[in-house]
PDB file of C-alpha atoms in Angstrom:
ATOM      1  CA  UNK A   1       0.000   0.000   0.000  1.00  0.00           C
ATOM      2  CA  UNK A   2       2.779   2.630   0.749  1.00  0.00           C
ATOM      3  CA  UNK A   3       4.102   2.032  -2.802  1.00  0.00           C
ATOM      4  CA  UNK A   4       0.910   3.304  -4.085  1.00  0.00           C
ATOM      5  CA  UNK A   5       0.876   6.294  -1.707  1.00  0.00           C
ATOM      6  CA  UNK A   6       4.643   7.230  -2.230  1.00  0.00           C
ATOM      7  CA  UNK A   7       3.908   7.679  -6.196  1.00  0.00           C
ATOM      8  CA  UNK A   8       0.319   8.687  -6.033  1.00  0.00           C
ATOM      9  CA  UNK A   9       1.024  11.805  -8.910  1.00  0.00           C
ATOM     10  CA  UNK A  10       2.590   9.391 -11.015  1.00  0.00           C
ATOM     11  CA  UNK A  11      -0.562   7.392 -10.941  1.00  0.00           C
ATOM     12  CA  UNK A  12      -2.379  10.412 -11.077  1.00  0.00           C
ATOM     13  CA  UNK A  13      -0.524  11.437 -14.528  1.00  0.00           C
ATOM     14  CA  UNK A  14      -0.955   8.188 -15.823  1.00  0.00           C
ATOM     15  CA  UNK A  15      -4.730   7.940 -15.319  1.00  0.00           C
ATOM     16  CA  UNK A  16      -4.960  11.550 -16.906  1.00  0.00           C
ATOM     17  CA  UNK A  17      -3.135  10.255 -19.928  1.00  0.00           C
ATOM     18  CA  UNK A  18      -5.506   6.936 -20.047  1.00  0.00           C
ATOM     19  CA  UNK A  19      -8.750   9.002 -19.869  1.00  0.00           C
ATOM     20  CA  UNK A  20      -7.174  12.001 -22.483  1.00  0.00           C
ATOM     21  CA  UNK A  21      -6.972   8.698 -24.696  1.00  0.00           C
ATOM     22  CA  UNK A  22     -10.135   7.038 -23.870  1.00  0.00           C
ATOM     23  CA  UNK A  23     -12.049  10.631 -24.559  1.00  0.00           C
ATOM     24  CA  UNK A  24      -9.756  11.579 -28.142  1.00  0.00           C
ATOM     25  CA  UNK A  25     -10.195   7.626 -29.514  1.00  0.00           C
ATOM     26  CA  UNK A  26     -13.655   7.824 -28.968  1.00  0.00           C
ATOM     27  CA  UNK A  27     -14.730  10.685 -30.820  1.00  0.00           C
ATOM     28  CA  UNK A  28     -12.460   9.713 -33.699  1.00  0.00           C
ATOM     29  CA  UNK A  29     -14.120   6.325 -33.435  1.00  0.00           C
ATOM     30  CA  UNK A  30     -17.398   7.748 -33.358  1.00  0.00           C
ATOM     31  CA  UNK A  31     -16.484   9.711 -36.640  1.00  0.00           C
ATOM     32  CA  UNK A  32     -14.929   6.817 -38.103  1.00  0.00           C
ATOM     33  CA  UNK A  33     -18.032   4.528 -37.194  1.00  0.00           C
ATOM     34  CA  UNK A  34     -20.655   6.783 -39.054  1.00  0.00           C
ATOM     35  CA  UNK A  35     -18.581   7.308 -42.255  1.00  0.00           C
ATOM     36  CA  UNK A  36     -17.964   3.543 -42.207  1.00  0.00           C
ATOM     37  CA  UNK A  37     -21.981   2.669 -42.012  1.00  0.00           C
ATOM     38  CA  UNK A  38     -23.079   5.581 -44.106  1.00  0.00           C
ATOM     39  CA  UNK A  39     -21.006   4.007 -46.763  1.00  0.00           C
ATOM     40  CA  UNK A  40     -22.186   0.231 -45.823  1.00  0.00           C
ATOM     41  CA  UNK A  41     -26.102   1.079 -45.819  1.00  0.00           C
ATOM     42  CA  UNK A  42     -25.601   3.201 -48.817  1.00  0.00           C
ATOM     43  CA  UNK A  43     -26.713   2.740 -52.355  1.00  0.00           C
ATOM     44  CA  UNK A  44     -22.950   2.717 -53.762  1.00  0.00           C
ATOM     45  CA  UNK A  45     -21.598  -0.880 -54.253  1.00  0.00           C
ATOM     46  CA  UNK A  46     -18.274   0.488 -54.731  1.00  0.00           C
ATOM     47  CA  UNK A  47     -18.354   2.044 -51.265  1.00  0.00           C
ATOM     48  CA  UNK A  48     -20.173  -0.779 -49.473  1.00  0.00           C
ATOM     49  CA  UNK A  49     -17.091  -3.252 -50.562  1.00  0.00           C
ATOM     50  CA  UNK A  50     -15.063  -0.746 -49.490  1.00  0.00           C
ATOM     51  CA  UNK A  51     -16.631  -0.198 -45.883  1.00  0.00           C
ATOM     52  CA  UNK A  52     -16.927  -3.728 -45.681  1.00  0.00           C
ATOM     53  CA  UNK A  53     -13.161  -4.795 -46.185  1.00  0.00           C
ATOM     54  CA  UNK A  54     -11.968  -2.398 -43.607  1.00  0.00           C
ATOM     55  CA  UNK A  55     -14.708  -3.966 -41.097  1.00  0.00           C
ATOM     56  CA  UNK A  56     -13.653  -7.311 -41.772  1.00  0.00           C
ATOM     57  CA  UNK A  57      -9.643  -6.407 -41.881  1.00  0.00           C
ATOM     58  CA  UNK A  58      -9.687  -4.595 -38.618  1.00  0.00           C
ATOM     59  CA  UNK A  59     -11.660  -6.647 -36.768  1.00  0.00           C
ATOM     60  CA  UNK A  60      -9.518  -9.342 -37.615  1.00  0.00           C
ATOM     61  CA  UNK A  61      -5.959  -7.815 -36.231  1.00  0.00           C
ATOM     62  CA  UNK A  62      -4.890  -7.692 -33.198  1.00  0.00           C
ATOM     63  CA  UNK A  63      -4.593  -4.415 -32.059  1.00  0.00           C
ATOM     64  CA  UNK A  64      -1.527  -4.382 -30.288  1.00  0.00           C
ATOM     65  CA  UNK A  65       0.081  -5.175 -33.936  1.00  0.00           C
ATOM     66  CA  UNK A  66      -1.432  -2.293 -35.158  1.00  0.00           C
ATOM     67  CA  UNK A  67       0.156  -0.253 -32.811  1.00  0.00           C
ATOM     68  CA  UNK A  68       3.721  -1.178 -33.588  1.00  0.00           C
ATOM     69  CA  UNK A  69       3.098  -1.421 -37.060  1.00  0.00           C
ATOM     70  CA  UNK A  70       1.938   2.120 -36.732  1.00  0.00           C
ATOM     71  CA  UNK A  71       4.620   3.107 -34.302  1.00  0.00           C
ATOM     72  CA  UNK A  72       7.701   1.657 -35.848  1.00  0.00           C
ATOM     73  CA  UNK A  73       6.439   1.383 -39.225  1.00  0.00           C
ATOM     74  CA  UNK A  74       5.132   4.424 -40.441  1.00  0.00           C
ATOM     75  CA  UNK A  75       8.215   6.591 -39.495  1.00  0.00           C
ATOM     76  CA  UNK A  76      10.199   4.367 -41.896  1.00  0.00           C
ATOM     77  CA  UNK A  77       7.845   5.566 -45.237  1.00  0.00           C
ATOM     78  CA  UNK A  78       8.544   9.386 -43.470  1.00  0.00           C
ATOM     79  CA  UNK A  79       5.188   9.702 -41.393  1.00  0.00           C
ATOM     80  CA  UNK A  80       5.955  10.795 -38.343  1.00  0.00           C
ATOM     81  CA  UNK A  81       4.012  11.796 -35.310  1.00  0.00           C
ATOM     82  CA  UNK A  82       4.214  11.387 -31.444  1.00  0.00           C
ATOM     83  CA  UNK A  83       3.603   8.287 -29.538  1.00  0.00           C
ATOM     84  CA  UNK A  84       0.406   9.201 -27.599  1.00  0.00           C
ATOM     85  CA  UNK A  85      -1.256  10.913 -31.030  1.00  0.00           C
ATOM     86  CA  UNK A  86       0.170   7.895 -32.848  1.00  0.00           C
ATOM     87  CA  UNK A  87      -1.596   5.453 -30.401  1.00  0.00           C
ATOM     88  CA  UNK A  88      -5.309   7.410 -30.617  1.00  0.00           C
ATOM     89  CA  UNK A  89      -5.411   7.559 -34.486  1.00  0.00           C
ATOM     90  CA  UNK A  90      -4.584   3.772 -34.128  1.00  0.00           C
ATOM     91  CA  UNK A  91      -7.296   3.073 -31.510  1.00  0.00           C
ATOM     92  CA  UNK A  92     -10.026   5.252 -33.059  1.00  0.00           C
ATOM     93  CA  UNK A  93     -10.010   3.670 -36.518  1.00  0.00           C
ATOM     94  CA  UNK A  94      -9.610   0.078 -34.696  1.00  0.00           C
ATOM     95  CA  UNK A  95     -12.551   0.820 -32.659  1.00  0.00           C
ATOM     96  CA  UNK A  96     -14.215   2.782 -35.248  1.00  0.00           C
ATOM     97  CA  UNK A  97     -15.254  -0.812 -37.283  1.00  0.00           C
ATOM     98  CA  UNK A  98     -16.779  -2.124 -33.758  1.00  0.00           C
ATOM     99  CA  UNK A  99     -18.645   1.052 -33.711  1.00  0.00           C
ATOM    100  CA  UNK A 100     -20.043   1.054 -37.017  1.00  0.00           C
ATOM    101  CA  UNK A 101     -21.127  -2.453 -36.825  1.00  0.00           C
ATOM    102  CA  UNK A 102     -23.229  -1.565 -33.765  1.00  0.00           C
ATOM    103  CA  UNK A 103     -24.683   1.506 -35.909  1.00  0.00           C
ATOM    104  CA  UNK A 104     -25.275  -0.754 -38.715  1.00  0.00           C
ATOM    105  CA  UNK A 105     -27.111  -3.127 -36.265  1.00  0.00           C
ATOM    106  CA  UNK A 106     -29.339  -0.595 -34.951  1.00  0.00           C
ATOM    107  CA  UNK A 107     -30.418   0.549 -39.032  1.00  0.00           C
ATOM    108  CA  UNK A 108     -31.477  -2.709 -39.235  1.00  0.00           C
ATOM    109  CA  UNK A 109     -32.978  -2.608 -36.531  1.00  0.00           C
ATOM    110  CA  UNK A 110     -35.229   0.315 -38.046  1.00  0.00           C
ATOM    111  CA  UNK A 111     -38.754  -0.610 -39.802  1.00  0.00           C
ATOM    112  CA  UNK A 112     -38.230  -0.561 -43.549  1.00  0.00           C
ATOM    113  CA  UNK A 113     -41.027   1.772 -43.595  1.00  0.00           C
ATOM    114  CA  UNK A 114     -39.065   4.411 -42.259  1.00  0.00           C
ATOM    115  CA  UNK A 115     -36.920   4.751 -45.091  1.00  0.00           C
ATOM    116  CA  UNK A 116     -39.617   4.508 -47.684  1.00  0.00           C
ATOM    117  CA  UNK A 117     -41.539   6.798 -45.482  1.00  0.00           C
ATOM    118  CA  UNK A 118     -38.541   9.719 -45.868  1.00  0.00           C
ATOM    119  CA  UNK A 119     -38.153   9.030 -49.708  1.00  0.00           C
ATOM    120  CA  UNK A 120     -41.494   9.596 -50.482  1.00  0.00           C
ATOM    121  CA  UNK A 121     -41.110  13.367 -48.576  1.00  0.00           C
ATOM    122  CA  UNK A 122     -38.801  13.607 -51.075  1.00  0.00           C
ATOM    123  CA  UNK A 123     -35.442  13.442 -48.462  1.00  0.00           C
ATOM    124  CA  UNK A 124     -32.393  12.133 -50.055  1.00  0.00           C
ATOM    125  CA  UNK A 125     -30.403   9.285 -48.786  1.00  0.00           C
ATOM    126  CA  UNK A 126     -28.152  11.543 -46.925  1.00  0.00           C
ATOM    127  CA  UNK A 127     -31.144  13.942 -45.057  1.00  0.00           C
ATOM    128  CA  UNK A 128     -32.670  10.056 -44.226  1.00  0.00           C
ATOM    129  CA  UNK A 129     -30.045   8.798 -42.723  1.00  0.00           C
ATOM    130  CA  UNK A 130     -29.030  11.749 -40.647  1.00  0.00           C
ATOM    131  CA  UNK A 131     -32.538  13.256 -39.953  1.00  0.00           C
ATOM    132  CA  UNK A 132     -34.601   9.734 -39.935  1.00  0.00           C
ATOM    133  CA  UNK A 133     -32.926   6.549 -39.569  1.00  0.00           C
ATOM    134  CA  UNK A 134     -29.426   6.991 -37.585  1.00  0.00           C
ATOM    135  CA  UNK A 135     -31.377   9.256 -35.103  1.00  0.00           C
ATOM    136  CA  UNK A 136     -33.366   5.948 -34.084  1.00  0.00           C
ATOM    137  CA  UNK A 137     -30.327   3.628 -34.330  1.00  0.00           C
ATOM    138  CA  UNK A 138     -28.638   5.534 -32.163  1.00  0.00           C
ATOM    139  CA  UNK A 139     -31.050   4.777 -29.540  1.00  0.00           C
ATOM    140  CA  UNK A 140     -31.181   0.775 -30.098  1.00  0.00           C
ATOM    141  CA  UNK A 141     -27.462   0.770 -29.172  1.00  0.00           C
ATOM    142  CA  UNK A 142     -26.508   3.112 -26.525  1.00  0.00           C
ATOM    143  CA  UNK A 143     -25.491  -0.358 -24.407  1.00  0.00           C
ATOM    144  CA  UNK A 144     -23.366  -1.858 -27.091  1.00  0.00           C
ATOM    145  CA  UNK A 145     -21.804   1.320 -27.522  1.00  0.00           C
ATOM    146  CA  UNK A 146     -21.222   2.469 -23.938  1.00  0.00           C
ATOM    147  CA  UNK A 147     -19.287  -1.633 -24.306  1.00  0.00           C
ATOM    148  CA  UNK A 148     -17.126  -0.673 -26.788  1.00  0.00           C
ATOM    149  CA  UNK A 149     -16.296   2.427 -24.870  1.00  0.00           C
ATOM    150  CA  UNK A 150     -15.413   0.168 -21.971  1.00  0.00           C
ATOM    151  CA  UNK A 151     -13.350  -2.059 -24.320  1.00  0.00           C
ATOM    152  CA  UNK A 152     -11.547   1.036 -25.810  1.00  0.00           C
ATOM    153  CA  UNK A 153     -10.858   2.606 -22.133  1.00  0.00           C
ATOM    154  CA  UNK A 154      -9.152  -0.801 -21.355  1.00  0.00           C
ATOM    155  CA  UNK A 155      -7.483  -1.018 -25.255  1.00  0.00           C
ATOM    156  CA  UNK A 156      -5.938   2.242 -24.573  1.00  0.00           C
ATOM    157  CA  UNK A 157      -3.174  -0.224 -21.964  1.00  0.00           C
ATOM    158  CA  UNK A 158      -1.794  -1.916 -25.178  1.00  0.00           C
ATOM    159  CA  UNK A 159      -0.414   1.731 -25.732  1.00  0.00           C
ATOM    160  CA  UNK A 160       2.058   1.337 -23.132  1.00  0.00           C
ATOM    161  CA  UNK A 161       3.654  -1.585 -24.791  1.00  0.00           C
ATOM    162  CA  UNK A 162       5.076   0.948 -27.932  1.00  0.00           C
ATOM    163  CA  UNK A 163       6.183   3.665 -25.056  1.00  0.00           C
ATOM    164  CA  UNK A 164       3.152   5.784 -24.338  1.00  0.00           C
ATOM    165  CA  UNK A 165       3.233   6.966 -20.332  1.00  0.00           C
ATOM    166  CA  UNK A 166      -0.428   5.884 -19.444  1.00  0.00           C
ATOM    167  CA  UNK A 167      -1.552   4.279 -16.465  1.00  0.00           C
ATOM    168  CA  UNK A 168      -0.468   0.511 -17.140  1.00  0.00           C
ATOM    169  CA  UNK A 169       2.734   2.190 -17.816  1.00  0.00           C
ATOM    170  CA  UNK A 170       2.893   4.244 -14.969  1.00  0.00           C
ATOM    171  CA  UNK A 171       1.997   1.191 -12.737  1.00  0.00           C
ATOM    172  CA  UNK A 172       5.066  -0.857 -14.692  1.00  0.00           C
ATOM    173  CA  UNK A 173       7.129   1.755 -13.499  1.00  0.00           C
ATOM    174  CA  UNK A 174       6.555   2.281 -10.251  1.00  0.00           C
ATOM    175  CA  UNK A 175       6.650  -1.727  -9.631  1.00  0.00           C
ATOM    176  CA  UNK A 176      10.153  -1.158 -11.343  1.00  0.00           C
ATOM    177  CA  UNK A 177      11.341   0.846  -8.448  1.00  0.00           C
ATOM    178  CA  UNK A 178       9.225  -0.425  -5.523  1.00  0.00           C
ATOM    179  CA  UNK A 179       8.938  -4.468  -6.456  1.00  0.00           C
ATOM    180  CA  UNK A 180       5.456  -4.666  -5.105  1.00  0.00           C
ATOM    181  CA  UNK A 181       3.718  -5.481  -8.643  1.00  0.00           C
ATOM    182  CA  UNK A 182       0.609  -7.000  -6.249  1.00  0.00           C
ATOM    183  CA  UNK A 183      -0.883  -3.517  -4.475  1.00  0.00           C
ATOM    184  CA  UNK A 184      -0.307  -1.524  -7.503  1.00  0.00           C
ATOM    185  CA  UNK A 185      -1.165  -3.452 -10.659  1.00  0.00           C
ATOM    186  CA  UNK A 186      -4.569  -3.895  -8.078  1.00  0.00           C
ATOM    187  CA  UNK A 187      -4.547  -0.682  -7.770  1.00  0.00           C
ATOM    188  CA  UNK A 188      -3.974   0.445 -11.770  1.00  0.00           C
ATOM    189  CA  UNK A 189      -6.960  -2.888 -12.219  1.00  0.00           C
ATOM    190  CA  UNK A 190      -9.026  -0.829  -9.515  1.00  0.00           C
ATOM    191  CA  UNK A 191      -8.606   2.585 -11.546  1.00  0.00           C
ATOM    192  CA  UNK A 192      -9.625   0.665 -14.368  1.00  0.00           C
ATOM    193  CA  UNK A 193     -12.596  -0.814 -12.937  1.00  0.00           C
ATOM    194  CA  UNK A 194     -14.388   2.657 -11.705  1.00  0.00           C
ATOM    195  CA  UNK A 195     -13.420   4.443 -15.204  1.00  0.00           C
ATOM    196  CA  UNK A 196     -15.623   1.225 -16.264  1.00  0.00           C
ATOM    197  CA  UNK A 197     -18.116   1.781 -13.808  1.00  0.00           C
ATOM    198  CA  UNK A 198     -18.588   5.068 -14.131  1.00  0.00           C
ATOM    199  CA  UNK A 199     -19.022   4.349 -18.249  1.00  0.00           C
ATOM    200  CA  UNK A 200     -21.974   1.398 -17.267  1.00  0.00           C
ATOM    201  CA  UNK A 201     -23.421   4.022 -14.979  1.00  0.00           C
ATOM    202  CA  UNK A 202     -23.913   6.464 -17.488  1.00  0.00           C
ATOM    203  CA  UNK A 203     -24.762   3.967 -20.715  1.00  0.00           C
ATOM    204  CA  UNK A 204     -27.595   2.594 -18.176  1.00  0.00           C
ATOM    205  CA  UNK A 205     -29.051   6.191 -17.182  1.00  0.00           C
ATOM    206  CA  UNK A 206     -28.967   7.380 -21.091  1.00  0.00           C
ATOM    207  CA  UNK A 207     -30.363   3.897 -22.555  1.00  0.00           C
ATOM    208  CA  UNK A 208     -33.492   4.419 -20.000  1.00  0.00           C
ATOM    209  CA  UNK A 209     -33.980   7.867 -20.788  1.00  0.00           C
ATOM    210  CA  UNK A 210     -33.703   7.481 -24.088  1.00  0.00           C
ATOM    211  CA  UNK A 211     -36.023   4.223 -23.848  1.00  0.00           C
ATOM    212  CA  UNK A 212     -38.863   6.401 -21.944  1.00  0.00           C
ATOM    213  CA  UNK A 213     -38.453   9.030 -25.160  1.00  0.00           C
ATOM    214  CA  UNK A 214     -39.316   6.741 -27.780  1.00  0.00           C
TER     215      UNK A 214
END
C-alpha cells in the first residue's frame, strides 16, 4: 500500500493520460463509425465493398500489432508523429469498425417503412439517414456502444507496450522501483474498474432515458 501512496502523482498522470486517450479515440471512433456505415447502408456498391473490407480487416488484427506497425512502421515511409497521437489515431479507426457495426445493427434494426416513409417526402439518402434513420439507431445501441467504450478505455493499456506513459505504464514503473507489482497493478486494475463503472453508470441512465423518449 505505501508504494501506491509514495507515487500517487505518477498514478495520477498516468490515469490523466488513459482518460485524455479514452475521450480523443472515442470521438475519432465515433467519426470513423458513421462514415464507415453511411457508406455500408448506402446505395454505392463500390463504397459498401469498401466499408466492408476495412470492417472485416480490422476486426480481424490484433490491435496491439497495429500499434507497432503504426509506431515503428510508419516513421520508416517518413510519417511521423508522437507516440500518444500515434496510439489514438490507431485506436479510433480500430474501434471505429466495432462502432459502425453496432450503428449498422441498430439501421437494421429500423422498420423498412421508415426509409420509404422519408423518400417519399422527397429526403435524399443523406437527409434520411441523418434526420430519420441513424437518429433511431442511435437509440437501439446506446449499451453496445457504452461496451465498446469500456473495451476502448481498457485497449488504450496496449499503448504502453510501444512507449506511451499511461496508467499501465505508470503502474510498470513504479513496480520497477518499488517491487510490489501486487498492491499496484490492483490498484492500476481498480482505476480501471471505476473508469468502467462510471461508463456502465452512465450507458444505463442514457439507454433508459432514451427508452422512456421513444
Amino acid at each position: 500500500m505505501s508504494a501506491l501512496l509514495d507515487h500517487l502523482p505518477e498514478f495520477w498522470q498516468g490515469l490523466v493520460v488513459t482518460l485524455q486517450m479514452t475521450a480523443a479515440s472515442f470521438v475519432g471512433a465515433a467519426a470513423v463509425g458513421l462514415v464507415i456505415v453511411a457508406m455500408r447502408v448506402g446505395p454505392v456498391p463500390v463504397l459498401r465493398a469498401v466499408a466492408t473490407v476495412y470492417v472485416e480487416t480490422l476486426q480481424n488484427l490484433p490491435l496491439l500489432v497495429l500499434l507497432v506497425l503504426a509506431v515503428f512502421g510508419l516513421p520508416e515511409i517518413g510519417l511521423k508523429a508522437g507516440l500518444t497521437t500515434t496510439a489514438i489515431v490507431v485506436i479510433a479507426l480500430y474501434e471505429g469498425a466495432y462502432i459502425a457495426e453496432a450503428l449498422r445493427s441498430g439501421v437494421n434494426a429500423i422498420s423498412a417503412g421508415q426509409g420509404e416513409a422519408a423518400r417519399a417526402l422527397g429526403l435524399t439518402f443523406g437527409q434520411s439517414l441523418r434526420h430519420v434513420v441513424l437518429p433511431q439507431a442511435l437509440r437501439t445501441v446506446v449499451q453496445p456502444i457504452g461496451n465498446i467504450f469500456i473495451a476502448l478505455t481498457m485497449n488504450t493499456s496496449l499503448a504502453a507496450a510501444v512507449g506511451v506513459v499511461e496508467l499501465t505504464a505508470a503502474a510498470n514503473r513504479v513496480n520497477l522501483l518499488e517491487a510490489q507489482p501486487i498492491p499496484i497493478f490492483v490498484g492500476a486494475g481498480l482505476a480501471y474498474a471505476a473508469v468502467a463503472a462510471c461508463a456502465g453508470f452512465v450507458t444505463g441512465r442514457l439507454e433508459r432515458r432514451l427508452a422512456v423518449a421513444r
